PDB file of C-alpha atoms and ligand atoms in Angstrom:
ATOM      1  CA  MET U 157       3.246  14.134 -36.262  1.00 45.00           C
ATOM      2  CA  ALA U 158       4.302  10.502 -36.726  1.00 47.00           C
ATOM      3  CA  ASP U 159       2.640   7.887 -34.486  1.00 49.00           C
ATOM      4  CA  ASP U 160       5.739   7.433 -32.367  1.00 58.00           C
ATOM      5  CA  ASP U 161       6.746  11.121 -32.274  1.00 61.00           C
ATOM      6  CA  HIS U 162       5.650  12.335 -28.854  1.00 65.00           C
ATOM      7  CA  SER U 163       7.807  15.464 -28.802  1.00 69.00           C
ATOM      8  CA  GLU U 164       4.783  17.787 -29.092  1.00 87.00           C
ATOM      9  CA  LEU U 165       3.133  16.247 -26.049  1.00 95.00           C
ATOM     10  CA  PRO U 166       3.710  17.569 -22.513  1.00 96.00           C
ATOM     11  CA  THR U 167       6.731  15.910 -20.911  1.00 97.00           C
ATOM     12  CA  VAL U 168       6.337  13.740 -17.823  1.00 97.00           C
ATOM     13  CA  LEU U 169       9.415  12.301 -16.131  1.00 97.00           C
ATOM     14  CA  VAL U 170       9.410   8.656 -14.998  1.00 96.00           C
ATOM     15  CA  LEU U 171      12.420   7.470 -13.012  1.00 96.00           C
ATOM     16  CA  ARG U 172      12.200   3.693 -13.079  1.00 92.00           C
ATOM     17  CA  ARG U 173      10.236   1.085 -14.997  1.00 89.00           C
ATOM     18  CA  CYS U 174       8.396  -1.038 -12.478  1.00 86.00           C
ATOM     19  CA  PRO U 175       5.370  -3.315 -12.945  1.00 84.00           C
ATOM     20  CA  PHE U 176       2.838  -0.678 -11.869  1.00 83.00           C
ATOM     21  CA  ILE U 177       4.307   1.940 -14.200  1.00 89.00           C
ATOM     22  CA  ALA U 178       4.352  -0.636 -17.009  1.00 90.00           C
ATOM     23  CA  LEU U 179       0.589  -1.102 -16.530  1.00 88.00           C
ATOM     24  CA  LEU U 180       0.015   2.650 -16.904  1.00 90.00           C
ATOM     25  CA  GLU U 181       2.438   3.222 -19.761  1.00 91.00           C
ATOM     26  CA  PRO U 182       0.128   2.429 -22.729  1.00 91.00           C
ATOM     27  CA  LYS U 183      -2.524   4.891 -21.497  1.00 89.00           C
ATOM     28  CA  CYS U 184      -0.100   7.642 -20.419  1.00 94.00           C
ATOM     29  CA  SER U 185       2.099   7.500 -23.491  1.00 93.00           C
ATOM     30  CA  GLN U 186      -0.883   8.303 -25.735  1.00 93.00           C
ATOM     31  CA  LYS U 187      -1.157  11.714 -24.077  1.00 95.00           C
ATOM     32  CA  PHE U 188       2.289  12.536 -22.721  1.00 97.00           C
ATOM     33  CA  ASN U 189       5.881  12.378 -23.772  1.00 96.00           C
ATOM     34  CA  LEU U 190       7.242  10.055 -21.079  1.00 96.00           C
ATOM     35  CA  LEU U 191      10.843  10.946 -20.333  1.00 96.00           C
ATOM     36  CA  LYS U 192      12.127   7.557 -19.192  1.00 95.00           C
ATOM     37  CA  ALA U 193      15.256   7.677 -17.078  1.00 95.00           C
ATOM     38  CA  TRP U 194      15.806   3.927 -17.621  1.00 94.00           C
ATOM     39  CA  ASP U 195      16.072   4.383 -21.407  1.00 94.00           C
ATOM     40  CA  SER U 196      19.212   6.465 -20.962  1.00 94.00           C
ATOM     41  CA  PRO U 197      22.697   4.962 -20.596  1.00 95.00           C
ATOM     42  CA  LEU U 198      23.527   7.813 -18.195  1.00 95.00           C
ATOM     43  CA  PRO U 199      23.537   7.289 -14.414  1.00 94.00           C
ATOM     44  CA  GLN U 200      20.348   8.765 -12.915  1.00 93.00           C
ATOM     45  CA  ASP U 201      21.927  11.924 -11.449  1.00 93.00           C
ATOM     46  CA  GLN U 202      23.633  12.735 -14.743  1.00 95.00           C
ATOM     47  CA  PHE U 203      20.449  11.947 -16.666  1.00 96.00           C
ATOM     48  CA  LEU U 204      18.443  14.314 -14.468  1.00 96.00           C
ATOM     49  CA  THR U 205      21.049  17.062 -14.759  1.00 95.00           C
ATOM     50  CA  THR U 206      21.201  16.664 -18.534  1.00 94.00           C
ATOM     51  CA  HIS U 207      17.556  16.100 -19.464  1.00 93.00           C
ATOM     52  CA  ALA U 208      15.234  16.921 -16.620  1.00 94.00           C
ATOM     53  CA  ARG U 209      15.932  20.502 -15.544  1.00 92.00           C
ATOM     54  CA  SER U 210      12.859  21.808 -17.343  1.00 94.00           C
ATOM     55  CA  VAL U 211      10.572  18.940 -16.317  1.00 97.00           C
ATOM     56  CA  GLN U 212       7.386  20.124 -14.615  1.00 98.00           C
ATOM     57  CA  ALA U 213       5.653  16.823 -13.853  1.00 98.00           C
ATOM     58  CA  LEU U 214       6.894  13.532 -12.441  1.00 98.00           C
ATOM     59  CA  LEU U 215       5.022  10.217 -12.455  1.00 97.00           C
ATOM     60  CA  SER U 216       6.097   8.130  -9.509  1.00 97.00           C
ATOM     61  CA  SER U 217       5.236   4.716  -8.181  1.00 94.00           C
ATOM     62  CA  GLY U 218       4.642   3.530  -4.624  1.00 90.00           C
ATOM     63  CA  ASN U 219       7.032   0.659  -5.304  1.00 85.00           C
ATOM     64  CA  GLY U 220       9.477   2.748  -7.338  1.00 86.00           C
ATOM     65  CA  PRO U 221      12.367   4.896  -6.140  1.00 92.00           C
ATOM     66  CA  PRO U 222      11.502   7.261  -3.266  1.00 96.00           C
ATOM     67  CA  ILE U 223      11.038  10.886  -4.244  1.00 98.00           C
ATOM     68  CA  THR U 224      13.541  12.373  -1.849  1.00 97.00           C
ATOM     69  CA  ALA U 225      14.708  15.937  -1.337  1.00 98.00           C
ATOM     70  CA  GLN U 226      17.914  14.859  -3.108  1.00 97.00           C
ATOM     71  CA  ILE U 227      15.997  13.802  -6.259  1.00 97.00           C
ATOM     72  CA  LEU U 228      13.835  16.938  -6.117  1.00 97.00           C
ATOM     73  CA  GLN U 229      16.993  19.041  -6.035  1.00 97.00           C
ATOM     74  CA  PHE U 230      17.751  17.905  -9.600  1.00 97.00           C
ATOM     75  CA  LEU U 231      14.313  19.115 -10.721  1.00 97.00           C
ATOM     76  CA  PRO U 232      14.165  22.905 -10.211  1.00 97.00           C
ATOM     77  CA  SER U 233      11.147  23.348 -12.517  1.00 97.00           C
ATOM     78  CA  LEU U 234       9.076  20.542 -10.983  1.00 98.00           C
ATOM     79  CA  LYS U 235       5.545  21.590 -10.058  1.00 98.00           C
ATOM     80  CA  LEU U 236       3.710  18.241  -9.767  1.00 98.00           C
ATOM     81  CA  VAL U 237       4.334  14.710  -8.505  1.00 98.00           C
ATOM     82  CA  VAL U 238       1.624  12.223  -9.473  1.00 98.00           C
ATOM     83  CA  THR U 239       1.932   8.890  -7.747  1.00 97.00           C
ATOM     84  CA  ASN U 240       0.072   5.748  -8.726  1.00 95.00           C
ATOM     85  CA  SER U 241      -0.332   4.744  -5.076  1.00 96.00           C
ATOM     86  CA  THR U 242      -2.635   5.755  -2.272  1.00 96.00           C
ATOM     87  CA  GLY U 243       0.269   5.665   0.171  1.00 96.00           C
ATOM     88  CA  LEU U 244       2.558   8.690   0.117  1.00 97.00           C
ATOM     89  CA  ASP U 245       5.356   7.455   2.340  1.00 97.00           C
ATOM     90  CA  HIS U 246       7.788   7.317  -0.609  1.00 97.00           C
ATOM     91  CA  VAL U 247       7.394  11.050  -1.319  1.00 98.00           C
ATOM     92  CA  ASP U 248       9.122  13.714   0.796  1.00 98.00           C
ATOM     93  CA  LEU U 249       5.920  15.666   1.357  1.00 97.00           C
ATOM     94  CA  ALA U 250       7.569  18.282   3.585  1.00 97.00           C
ATOM     95  CA  GLU U 251      10.041  19.122   0.808  1.00 98.00           C
ATOM     96  CA  CYS U 252       7.209  19.224  -1.759  1.00 98.00           C
ATOM     97  CA  ARG U 253       5.308  21.652   0.448  1.00 97.00           C
ATOM     98  CA  ARG U 254       8.432  23.768   0.965  1.00 98.00           C
ATOM     99  CA  ARG U 255       9.065  23.884  -2.783  1.00 97.00           C
ATOM    100  CA  GLY U 256       5.393  24.459  -3.708  1.00 97.00           C
ATOM    101  CA  ILE U 257       5.225  21.150  -5.598  1.00 98.00           C
ATOM    102  CA  ALA U 258       1.700  19.701  -5.750  1.00 98.00           C
ATOM    103  CA  VAL U 259       1.214  15.968  -5.141  1.00 98.00           C
ATOM    104  CA  ALA U 260      -1.664  13.850  -6.445  1.00 98.00           C
ATOM    105  CA  ASN U 261      -2.245  10.235  -5.435  1.00 98.00           C
ATOM    106  CA  ALA U 262      -4.527   7.295  -6.250  1.00 97.00           C
ATOM    107  CA  ALA U 263      -7.087   8.487  -3.671  1.00 96.00           C
ATOM    108  CA  LYS U 264      -9.836   5.863  -3.245  1.00 97.00           C
ATOM    109  CA  VAL U 265      -9.214   3.923  -6.454  1.00 97.00           C
ATOM    110  CA  PHE U 266      -7.919   0.836  -4.638  1.00 98.00           C
ATOM    111  CA  ALA U 267     -10.002   1.012  -1.450  1.00 98.00           C
ATOM    112  CA  GLU U 268     -12.493  -1.749  -2.292  1.00 98.00           C
ATOM    113  CA  ASP U 269      -9.858  -4.117  -3.658  1.00 98.00           C
ATOM    114  CA  VAL U 270      -7.542  -3.623  -0.698  1.00 98.00           C
ATOM    115  CA  ALA U 271     -10.469  -4.179   1.676  1.00 98.00           C
ATOM    116  CA  ASP U 272     -11.383  -7.389  -0.172  1.00 98.00           C
ATOM    117  CA  THR U 273      -7.814  -8.597   0.247  1.00 98.00           C
ATOM    118  CA  ALA U 274      -7.714  -7.632   3.944  1.00 99.00           C
ATOM    119  CA  VAL U 275     -10.879  -9.589   4.670  1.00 99.00           C
ATOM    120  CA  GLY U 276      -9.644 -12.427   2.454  1.00 98.00           C
ATOM    121  CA  LEU U 277      -6.391 -12.655   4.439  1.00 99.00           C
ATOM    122  CA  PHE U 278      -8.342 -12.571   7.718  1.00 99.00           C
ATOM    123  CA  ILE U 279     -10.639 -15.395   6.611  1.00 98.00           C
ATOM    124  CA  ASP U 280      -7.699 -17.323   5.198  1.00 98.00           C
ATOM    125  CA  VAL U 281      -5.821 -17.238   8.518  1.00 98.00           C
ATOM    126  CA  MET U 282      -8.920 -18.026  10.603  1.00 98.00           C
ATOM    127  CA  ARG U 283     -10.281 -20.791   8.348  1.00 98.00           C
ATOM    128  CA  LYS U 284      -6.844 -22.030   7.188  1.00 98.00           C
ATOM    129  CA  VAL U 285      -7.613 -21.760   3.474  1.00 98.00           C
ATOM    130  CA  SER U 286      -3.987 -21.609   2.274  1.00 98.00           C
ATOM    131  CA  ALA U 287      -2.932 -24.212   4.846  1.00 97.00           C
ATOM    132  CA  SER U 288      -5.727 -26.551   3.641  1.00 96.00           C
ATOM    133  CA  ASN U 289      -4.565 -26.079   0.091  1.00 97.00           C
ATOM    134  CA  ARG U 290      -1.048 -27.136   1.069  1.00 96.00           C
ATOM    135  CA  TYR U 291      -2.443 -30.062   3.075  1.00 95.00           C
ATOM    136  CA  VAL U 292      -4.402 -31.483   0.146  1.00 95.00           C
ATOM    137  CA  ARG U 293      -1.685 -30.874  -2.446  1.00 96.00           C
ATOM    138  CA  GLY U 294       0.882 -32.412  -0.123  1.00 94.00           C
ATOM    139  CA  GLY U 295      -1.118 -35.662  -0.026  1.00 94.00           C
ATOM    140  CA  LEU U 296      -1.728 -35.366   3.746  1.00 94.00           C
ATOM    141  CA  TRP U 297      -5.538 -35.694   3.552  1.00 93.00           C
ATOM    142  CA  ALA U 298      -5.394 -39.292   2.366  1.00 91.00           C
ATOM    143  CA  CYS U 299      -2.576 -40.379   4.695  1.00 91.00           C
ATOM    144  CA  ARG U 300      -3.388 -38.406   7.910  1.00 86.00           C
ATOM    145  CA  GLY U 301      -6.891 -36.949   7.784  1.00 83.00           C
ATOM    146  CA  ASP U 302      -6.330 -35.042  11.044  1.00 88.00           C
ATOM    147  CA  TYR U 303      -6.960 -31.500   9.854  1.00 91.00           C
ATOM    148  CA  PRO U 304      -6.999 -28.988  12.774  1.00 92.00           C
ATOM    149  CA  LEU U 305     -10.072 -26.933  13.711  1.00 95.00           C
ATOM    150  CA  GLY U 306     -10.388 -23.418  12.313  1.00 96.00           C
ATOM    151  CA  SER U 307     -12.011 -20.414  14.007  1.00 98.00           C
ATOM    152  CA  LYS U 308     -15.437 -18.959  13.261  1.00 98.00           C
ATOM    153  CA  ILE U 309     -15.506 -15.493  11.655  1.00 98.00           C
ATOM    154  CA  GLY U 310     -18.945 -14.407  12.899  1.00 98.00           C
ATOM    155  CA  GLY U 311     -18.907 -12.915  16.391  1.00 98.00           C
ATOM    156  CA  LYS U 312     -15.226 -11.977  16.327  1.00 98.00           C
ATOM    157  CA  LYS U 313     -14.152  -8.586  17.639  1.00 98.00           C
ATOM    158  CA  VAL U 314     -12.044  -6.908  14.986  1.00 99.00           C
ATOM    159  CA  GLY U 315     -10.022  -3.741  15.586  1.00 99.00           C
ATOM    160  CA  ILE U 316      -9.316  -1.668  12.511  1.00 99.00           C
ATOM    161  CA  VAL U 317      -6.277   0.590  12.691  1.00 98.00           C
ATOM    162  CA  GLY U 318      -6.921   3.532  10.361  1.00 98.00           C
ATOM    163  CA  LEU U 319     -10.535   4.146   9.435  1.00 98.00           C
ATOM    164  CA  GLY U 320      -9.972   5.965   6.142  1.00 97.00           C
ATOM    165  CA  SER U 321     -11.421   4.844   2.834  1.00 97.00           C
ATOM    166  CA  ILE U 322      -9.866   1.337   3.078  1.00 98.00           C
ATOM    167  CA  GLY U 323     -10.669   0.861   6.772  1.00 98.00           C
ATOM    168  CA  LEU U 324     -14.296   1.834   6.193  1.00 98.00           C
ATOM    169  CA  GLU U 325     -14.648  -0.691   3.367  1.00 98.00           C
ATOM    170  CA  VAL U 326     -13.129  -3.360   5.636  1.00 98.00           C
ATOM    171  CA  ALA U 327     -15.563  -2.443   8.416  1.00 98.00           C
ATOM    172  CA  MET U 328     -18.588  -2.743   6.093  1.00 98.00           C
ATOM    173  CA  ARG U 329     -17.462  -6.179   4.900  1.00 98.00           C
ATOM    174  CA  LEU U 330     -16.801  -7.452   8.420  1.00 98.00           C
ATOM    175  CA  GLU U 331     -20.202  -6.286   9.640  1.00 98.00           C
ATOM    176  CA  ALA U 332     -21.768  -8.441   6.937  1.00 98.00           C
ATOM    177  CA  PHE U 333     -19.841 -11.413   8.397  1.00 98.00           C
ATOM    178  CA  GLY U 334     -21.279 -10.717  11.851  1.00 98.00           C
ATOM    179  CA  CYS U 335     -18.078  -9.326  13.372  1.00 98.00           C
ATOM    180  CA  SER U 336     -18.109  -6.468  15.839  1.00 98.00           C
ATOM    181  CA  VAL U 337     -15.934  -3.604  14.659  1.00 98.00           C
ATOM    182  CA  SER U 338     -13.880  -1.121  16.701  1.00 98.00           C
ATOM    183  CA  TYR U 339     -11.175   1.217  15.492  1.00 98.00           C
ATOM    184  CA  ASN U 340      -8.221   3.395  16.235  1.00 98.00           C
ATOM    185  CA  SER U 341      -7.444   6.440  14.134  1.00 97.00           C
ATOM    186  CA  ARG U 342      -6.057   9.945  14.518  1.00 95.00           C
ATOM    187  CA  SER U 343      -9.446  11.147  15.734  1.00 96.00           C
ATOM    188  CA  LYS U 344     -12.874   9.791  16.608  1.00 98.00           C
ATOM    189  CA  LYS U 345     -15.353   9.852  13.728  1.00 97.00           C
ATOM    190  CA  PRO U 346     -18.523  11.196  15.337  1.00 96.00           C
ATOM    191  CA  SER U 347     -20.733  10.085  12.437  1.00 97.00           C
ATOM    192  CA  LEU U 348     -19.844   6.393  12.962  1.00 97.00           C
ATOM    193  CA  SER U 349     -21.162   4.054  15.621  1.00 97.00           C
ATOM    194  CA  TYR U 350     -18.067   1.786  15.788  1.00 98.00           C
ATOM    195  CA  GLN U 351     -16.299   1.931  19.128  1.00 98.00           C
ATOM    196  CA  PHE U 352     -13.287   4.252  19.043  1.00 98.00           C
ATOM    197  CA  TYR U 353     -10.038   3.582  20.926  1.00 98.00           C
ATOM    198  CA  SER U 354      -7.547   6.430  21.096  1.00 98.00           C
ATOM    199  CA  ASN U 355      -4.960   3.903  22.312  1.00 98.00           C
ATOM    200  CA  VAL U 356      -3.992   1.148  19.891  1.00 98.00           C
ATOM    201  CA  CYS U 357      -2.807  -1.122  22.727  1.00 98.00           C
ATOM    202  CA  GLU U 358      -6.231  -0.977  24.357  1.00 98.00           C
ATOM    203  CA  LEU U 359      -7.843  -1.699  20.994  1.00 98.00           C
ATOM    204  CA  ALA U 360      -5.578  -4.764  20.596  1.00 99.00           C
ATOM    205  CA  ALA U 361      -6.375  -5.996  24.111  1.00 98.00           C
ATOM    206  CA  ASP U 362     -10.089  -5.836  23.316  1.00 98.00           C
ATOM    207  CA  SER U 363      -9.879  -7.455  19.825  1.00 99.00           C
ATOM    208  CA  ASP U 364      -9.600 -10.975  18.398  1.00 99.00           C
ATOM    209  CA  ALA U 365      -7.906  -9.513  15.335  1.00 99.00           C
ATOM    210  CA  LEU U 366      -6.268  -6.259  14.288  1.00 98.00           C
ATOM    211  CA  ILE U 367      -6.434  -5.149  10.671  1.00 99.00           C
ATOM    212  CA  ILE U 368      -3.908  -2.470   9.779  1.00 98.00           C
ATOM    213  CA  CYS U 369      -5.283  -0.101   7.139  1.00 98.00           C
ATOM    214  CA  CYS U 370      -3.522   3.200   7.912  1.00 98.00           C
ATOM    215  CA  GLY U 371      -0.765   4.949   6.000  1.00 97.00           C
ATOM    216  CA  LEU U 372       2.891   4.952   7.041  1.00 97.00           C
ATOM    217  CA  THR U 373       3.972   8.204   8.669  1.00 97.00           C
ATOM    218  CA  GLU U 374       6.457   9.148  11.387  1.00 96.00           C
ATOM    219  CA  GLU U 375       3.633   8.625  13.892  1.00 97.00           C
ATOM    220  CA  THR U 376       2.602   5.175  12.634  1.00 98.00           C
ATOM    221  CA  HIS U 377       6.129   3.776  12.070  1.00 98.00           C
ATOM    222  CA  HIS U 378       6.412   0.672  14.350  1.00 98.00           C
ATOM    223  CA  MET U 379       3.153   1.684  16.035  1.00 98.00           C
ATOM    224  CA  ILE U 380       2.379  -2.036  16.264  1.00 98.00           C
ATOM    225  CA  ASN U 381       5.186  -2.920  18.656  1.00 98.00           C
ATOM    226  CA  LYS U 382       5.794  -5.745  21.123  1.00 98.00           C
ATOM    227  CA  GLU U 383       3.408  -4.188  23.647  1.00 98.00           C
ATOM    228  CA  VAL U 384       0.540  -4.062  21.147  1.00 98.00           C
ATOM    229  CA  LEU U 385       1.245  -7.608  19.925  1.00 98.00           C
ATOM    230  CA  SER U 386       1.290  -8.898  23.515  1.00 98.00           C
ATOM    231  CA  ALA U 387      -2.021  -7.123  24.145  1.00 98.00           C
ATOM    232  CA  LEU U 388      -3.485  -8.861  21.082  1.00 98.00           C
ATOM    233  CA  GLY U 389      -2.546 -12.133  22.727  1.00 98.00           C
ATOM    234  CA  ARG U 390      -1.957 -15.806  21.922  1.00 98.00           C
ATOM    235  CA  GLU U 391      -5.176 -16.256  19.922  1.00 98.00           C
ATOM    236  CA  GLY U 392      -4.995 -12.839  18.251  1.00 98.00           C
ATOM    237  CA  VAL U 393      -4.556 -12.458  14.510  1.00 99.00           C
ATOM    238  CA  ILE U 394      -2.934  -9.526  12.756  1.00 99.00           C
ATOM    239  CA  VAL U 395      -3.613  -8.525   9.154  1.00 99.00           C
ATOM    240  CA  ASN U 396      -1.572  -5.826   7.415  1.00 99.00           C
ATOM    241  CA  VAL U 397      -2.589  -4.158   4.148  1.00 98.00           C
ATOM    242  CA  GLY U 398      -1.113  -0.750   5.099  1.00 98.00           C
ATOM    243  CA  ARG U 399       2.691  -0.660   4.992  1.00 98.00           C
ATOM    244  CA  GLY U 400       5.159  -3.170   6.409  1.00 98.00           C
ATOM    245  CA  ALA U 401       6.922  -0.708   8.698  1.00 98.00           C
ATOM    246  CA  ILE U 402       3.741   0.107  10.628  1.00 98.00           C
ATOM    247  CA  ILE U 403       4.468  -3.179  12.436  1.00 98.00           C
ATOM    248  CA  ASP U 404       7.813  -3.812  14.105  1.00 98.00           C
ATOM    249  CA  GLU U 405       8.431  -6.808  11.841  1.00 98.00           C
ATOM    250  CA  LYS U 406      11.236  -8.318  13.910  1.00 98.00           C
ATOM    251  CA  GLU U 407       9.014  -8.346  17.001  1.00 98.00           C
ATOM    252  CA  MET U 408       6.079  -9.738  15.025  1.00 99.00           C
ATOM    253  CA  VAL U 409       8.200 -12.587  13.640  1.00 98.00           C
ATOM    254  CA  GLU U 410       9.387 -13.442  17.160  1.00 98.00           C
ATOM    255  CA  CYS U 411       5.796 -13.393  18.432  1.00 98.00           C
ATOM    256  CA  LEU U 412       4.635 -15.661  15.596  1.00 98.00           C
ATOM    257  CA  VAL U 413       7.526 -18.102  15.960  1.00 98.00           C
ATOM    258  CA  GLY U 414       7.085 -18.177  19.746  1.00 98.00           C
ATOM    259  CA  GLY U 415       3.289 -18.621  19.575  1.00 98.00           C
ATOM    260  CA  GLU U 416       2.732 -15.301  21.363  1.00 98.00           C
ATOM    261  CA  ILE U 417       0.122 -14.287  18.761  1.00 98.00           C
ATOM    262  CA  GLY U 418      -2.249 -16.573  16.890  1.00 98.00           C
ATOM    263  CA  GLY U 419      -1.510 -15.815  13.233  1.00 98.00           C
ATOM    264  CA  ALA U 420      -0.960 -13.206  10.548  1.00 99.00           C
ATOM    265  CA  GLY U 421      -2.140 -12.299   7.056  1.00 99.00           C
ATOM    266  CA  LEU U 422       0.435 -10.024   5.464  1.00 99.00           C
ATOM    267  CA  ASP U 423       0.347  -8.217   2.132  1.00 98.00           C
ATOM    268  CA  VAL U 424       3.111  -5.758   3.029  1.00 98.00           C
ATOM    269  CA  PHE U 425       6.562  -6.075   4.583  1.00 98.00           C
ATOM    270  CA  GLU U 426       9.250  -3.801   5.979  1.00 98.00           C
ATOM    271  CA  ASN U 427      11.851  -4.524   3.326  1.00 97.00           C
ATOM    272  CA  GLU U 428       9.942  -5.612   0.206  1.00 95.00           C
ATOM    273  CA  PRO U 429      10.366  -7.846  -1.689  1.00 95.00           C
ATOM    274  CA  ASN U 430      12.294  -9.507   1.153  1.00 98.00           C
ATOM    275  CA  VAL U 431      10.096 -11.502   3.520  1.00 98.00           C
ATOM    276  CA  PRO U 432      11.452 -12.948   6.781  1.00 98.00           C
ATOM    277  CA  LYS U 433      12.272 -16.613   6.051  1.00 98.00           C
ATOM    278  CA  GLU U 434      11.029 -17.680   9.501  1.00 98.00           C
ATOM    279  CA  LEU U 435       7.465 -17.064   8.283  1.00 98.00           C
ATOM    280  CA  PHE U 436       7.644 -19.529   5.376  1.00 98.00           C
ATOM    281  CA  SER U 437       7.098 -22.638   7.455  1.00 97.00           C
ATOM    282  CA  LEU U 438       4.265 -21.266   9.623  1.00 98.00           C
ATOM    283  CA  ASP U 439       0.812 -22.545   8.654  1.00 96.00           C
ATOM    284  CA  ASN U 440      -0.884 -19.784  10.670  1.00 98.00           C
ATOM    285  CA  VAL U 441       0.705 -17.117   8.456  1.00 98.00           C
ATOM    286  CA  VAL U 442      -0.555 -16.167   4.995  1.00 98.00           C
ATOM    287  CA  LEU U 443       1.832 -14.186   2.793  1.00 98.00           C
ATOM    288  CA  SER U 444       0.972 -12.044  -0.211  1.00 98.00           C
ATOM    289  CA  PRO U 445       3.345  -9.994  -2.438  1.00 97.00           C
ATOM    290  CA  HIS U 446       1.889  -6.470  -1.918  1.00 96.00           C
ATOM    291  CA  GLN U 447      -0.819  -7.306  -4.430  1.00 96.00           C
ATOM    292  CA  ALA U 448      -3.943  -6.036  -2.623  1.00 97.00           C
ATOM    293  CA  ILE U 449      -4.290  -3.185  -5.118  1.00 95.00           C
ATOM    294  CA  VAL U 450      -3.648  -5.208  -8.243  1.00 92.00           C
ATOM    295  CA  THR U 451      -6.917  -5.753 -10.085  1.00 95.00           C
ATOM    296  CA  HIS U 452      -7.542  -5.168 -13.741  1.00 94.00           C
ATOM    297  CA  GLU U 453     -10.478  -2.886 -12.926  1.00 96.00           C
ATOM    298  CA  ALA U 454      -8.553  -0.715 -10.458  1.00 96.00           C
ATOM    299  CA  PHE U 455      -5.739  -0.192 -12.943  1.00 93.00           C
ATOM    300  CA  VAL U 456      -8.219   0.931 -15.622  1.00 94.00           C
ATOM    301  CA  ASP U 457      -9.568   3.492 -13.119  1.00 96.00           C
ATOM    302  CA  LEU U 458      -6.041   4.425 -12.060  1.00 95.00           C
ATOM    303  CA  GLY U 459      -5.039   5.061 -15.691  1.00 94.00           C
ATOM    304  CA  GLU U 460      -7.964   7.502 -15.987  1.00 95.00           C
ATOM    305  CA  LEU U 461      -7.072   9.217 -12.710  1.00 97.00           C
ATOM    306  CA  VAL U 462      -3.352   9.564 -13.441  1.00 97.00           C
ATOM    307  CA  THR U 463      -3.893  10.921 -16.950  1.00 96.00           C
ATOM    308  CA  GLY U 464      -6.749  13.113 -15.630  1.00 97.00           C
ATOM    309  CA  ASN U 465      -4.444  14.636 -12.998  1.00 98.00           C
ATOM    310  CA  LEU U 466      -1.694  15.270 -15.542  1.00 98.00           C
ATOM    311  CA  GLU U 467      -4.130  16.760 -18.061  1.00 98.00           C
ATOM    312  CA  ALA U 468      -5.615  18.991 -15.363  1.00 98.00           C
ATOM    313  CA  PHE U 469      -2.129  20.167 -14.386  1.00 98.00           C
ATOM    314  CA  PHE U 470      -1.057  20.943 -17.955  1.00 98.00           C
ATOM    315  CA  SER U 471      -4.281  22.865 -18.606  1.00 97.00           C
ATOM    316  CA  ASN U 472      -4.136  24.799 -15.313  1.00 97.00           C
ATOM    317  CA  LYS U 473      -7.217  23.125 -13.887  1.00 98.00           C
ATOM    318  CA  PRO U 474      -7.628  21.767 -10.335  1.00 98.00           C
ATOM    319  CA  LEU U 475      -6.118  18.313  -9.767  1.00 98.00           C
ATOM    320  CA  LEU U 476      -8.581  15.415  -9.517  1.00 98.00           C
ATOM    321  CA  SER U 477      -7.009  13.856  -6.418  1.00 98.00           C
ATOM    322  CA  PRO U 478      -4.747  16.387  -4.710  1.00 98.00           C
ATOM    323  CA  ALA U 479      -2.857  15.147  -1.662  1.00 96.00           C
ATOM    324  CA  VAL U 480      -0.672  18.259  -1.393  1.00 92.00           C
ATOM    325  CA  ILE U 481      -1.807  21.491  -3.022  1.00 86.00           C
ATOM    326  CA  ASN U 482       0.818  24.000  -4.139  1.00 79.00           C
TER     327      ASN U 482
HETATM  328  O1  GLV Z 666       0.199   0.048  -1.653  1.00 95.75           O
HETATM  329  C1  GLV Z 666      -0.437   0.601  -2.468  1.00 95.75           C
HETATM  330  C2  GLV Z 666      -0.875   1.965  -2.406  1.00 95.75           C
HETATM  331  O2  GLV Z 666      -0.400   2.728  -1.553  1.00 95.75           O
HETATM  332  O3  GLV Z 666      -1.704   2.341  -3.255  1.00 95.75           O
END
């Protein structure tokens, strides 16, 4: 077989080239024949009808096109969706279950890096790191010298929303900074000593900061609403490394502009890559382009996990990181 002839390799469909897929491509294309929808001049529906009817495995991306029931309809032979994200909100899981399509995700590969970013955003907002950077670069130090006070990290009460693998890593880091940690999640974790709040509004009322680490589901969509933001209060800081739509973004922007909450560190947004323009001029807001997962090391591990899942599937072995089992 010639070096570039991949026709003997198992076929894996990829719908759109996006930066995260591009990072995985060199590793995956050594082992699989990647059927790239973007390489075809045909519109996607026609491409799927023409080329993808026999496809059994699909590689999807958290920031790529959603895997809807409509897309799945074009893929009658599909048996596996592997996504390069931990979040699964872009995959119609109910339809996958109905069709007996297994789903594998990035599991814990990004947990430490996302937690680092969450704590970094929290410290940045509290200690005004990005704002200081702008202040110095803007020449204001020499001409004004009136830099405002920041807030101490140690001793702060931090509420973590979603104590899964990311939330736990955040909690461990914050403990080392001397913060007191509480949490809200679907259920109390009896093995942990952090205080549990079944009501996210009560958690917000009793916290100096909320760090959102949960996944986006029907239950968590706009869970952080006006009531929760008001409970967090004028000094309260919100950090989001989960998904944008967990917070009612319009309400959050109004609260930030109106000084009803103290600040925000945001890696995710409701309508990425669009970020509400009102946030650009606020020094108490730190913005990040959904990059919490993007480290060289995590993508090396992700490459292993994605190819491992696909290899397991094609050799009838158990998936390495099943999120839905068929
Ligand atoms: O946002 C990134 C992920 O879900 O892994």
